[in-house]
Coordinates of C-alpha atoms in Angstrom, one line a residue:
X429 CA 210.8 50.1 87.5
X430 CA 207.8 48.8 87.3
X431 CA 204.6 50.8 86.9
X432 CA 201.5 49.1 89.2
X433 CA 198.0 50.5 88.9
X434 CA 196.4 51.8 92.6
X435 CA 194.2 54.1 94.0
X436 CA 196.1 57.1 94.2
X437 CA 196.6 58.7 98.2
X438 CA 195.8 60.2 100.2
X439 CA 193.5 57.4 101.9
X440 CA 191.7 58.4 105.2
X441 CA 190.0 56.5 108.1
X442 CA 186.7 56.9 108.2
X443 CA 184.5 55.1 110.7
X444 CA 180.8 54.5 109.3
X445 CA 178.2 52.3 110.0
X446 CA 176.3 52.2 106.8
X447 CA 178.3 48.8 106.0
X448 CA 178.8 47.1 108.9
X449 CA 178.4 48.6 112.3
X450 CA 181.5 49.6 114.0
X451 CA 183.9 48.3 111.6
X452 CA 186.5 51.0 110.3
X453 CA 187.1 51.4 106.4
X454 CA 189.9 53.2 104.5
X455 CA 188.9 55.5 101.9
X456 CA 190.7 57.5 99.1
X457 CA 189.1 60.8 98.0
X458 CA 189.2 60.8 94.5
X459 CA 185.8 62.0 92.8
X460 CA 183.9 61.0 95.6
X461 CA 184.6 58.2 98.1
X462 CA 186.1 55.1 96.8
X463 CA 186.9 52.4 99.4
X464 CA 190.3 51.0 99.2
X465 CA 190.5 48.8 102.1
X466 CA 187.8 47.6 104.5
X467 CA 189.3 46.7 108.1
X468 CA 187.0 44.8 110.8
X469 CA 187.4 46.7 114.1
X470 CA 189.1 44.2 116.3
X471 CA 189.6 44.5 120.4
X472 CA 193.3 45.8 120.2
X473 CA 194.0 46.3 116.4
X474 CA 191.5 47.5 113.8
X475 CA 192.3 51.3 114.0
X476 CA 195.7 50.7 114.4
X477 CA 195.5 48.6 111.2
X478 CA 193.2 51.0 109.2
X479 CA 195.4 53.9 110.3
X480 CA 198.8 51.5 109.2
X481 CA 197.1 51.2 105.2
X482 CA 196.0 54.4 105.1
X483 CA 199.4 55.7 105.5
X484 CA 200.2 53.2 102.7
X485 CA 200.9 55.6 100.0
X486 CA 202.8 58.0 101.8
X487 CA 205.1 55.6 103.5
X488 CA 205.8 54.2 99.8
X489 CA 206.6 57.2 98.5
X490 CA 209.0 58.3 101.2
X491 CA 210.5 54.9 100.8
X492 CA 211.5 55.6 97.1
X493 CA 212.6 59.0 98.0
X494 CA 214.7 57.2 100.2
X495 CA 216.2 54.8 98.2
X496 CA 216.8 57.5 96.1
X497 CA 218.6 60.2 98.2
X498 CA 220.1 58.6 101.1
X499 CA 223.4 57.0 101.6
X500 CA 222.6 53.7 103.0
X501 CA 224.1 50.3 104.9
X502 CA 223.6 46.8 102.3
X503 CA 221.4 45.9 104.8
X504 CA 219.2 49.0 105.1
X505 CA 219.3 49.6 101.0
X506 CA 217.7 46.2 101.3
X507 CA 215.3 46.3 103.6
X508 CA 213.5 49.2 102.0
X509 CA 214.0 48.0 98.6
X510 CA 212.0 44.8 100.0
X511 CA 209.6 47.1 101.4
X512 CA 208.8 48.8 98.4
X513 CA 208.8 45.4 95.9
X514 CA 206.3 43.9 98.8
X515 CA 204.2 47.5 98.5
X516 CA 204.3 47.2 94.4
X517 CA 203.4 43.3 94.8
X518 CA 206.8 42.3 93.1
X519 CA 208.9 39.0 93.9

């Protein structure tokens, strides 16, 4: 297993305009606010995109909880070990 260095969860949406005006950014809440992600507010996607990585962390987590307590097809073993190399940044 490899070990990959992040910005621990949970991350939250937080809409500011002290960057950019009406653009959304993803922070975590660690000592204070740390941004993670910064995500342009498009016409149809940008809070549906910031909400999608700030859920980041959990969704990895319940995908190795998963992996490691269900009984699972080939195919869906494999799709969420995909999903969690991609999430790790592994081949």
């Amino acid at each position: 297993m490899t070990t990959t260095k992040r910005t621990p969860g949970p991350w939250l949406v937080h809409s500011s305009s002290t960057l950019h005006m009406n653009d959304v950014q993803i922070a975590s809440v660690y000592d204070h606010w740390r941004i993670v992600s910064h995500v342009a507010r498009g016409p149809l996607d940008g809070a549906s995109n910031a909400n999608l990585i700030a859920a980041s962390p959990d969704l990895l987590l319940a995908c190795e909880c998963v992996l490691q307590c269900a009984d699972m097809s080939g195919a869906v073993r494999a799709m969420v070990q995909d999903a969690i190399a991609k999430a790790r940044g592994e081949p």
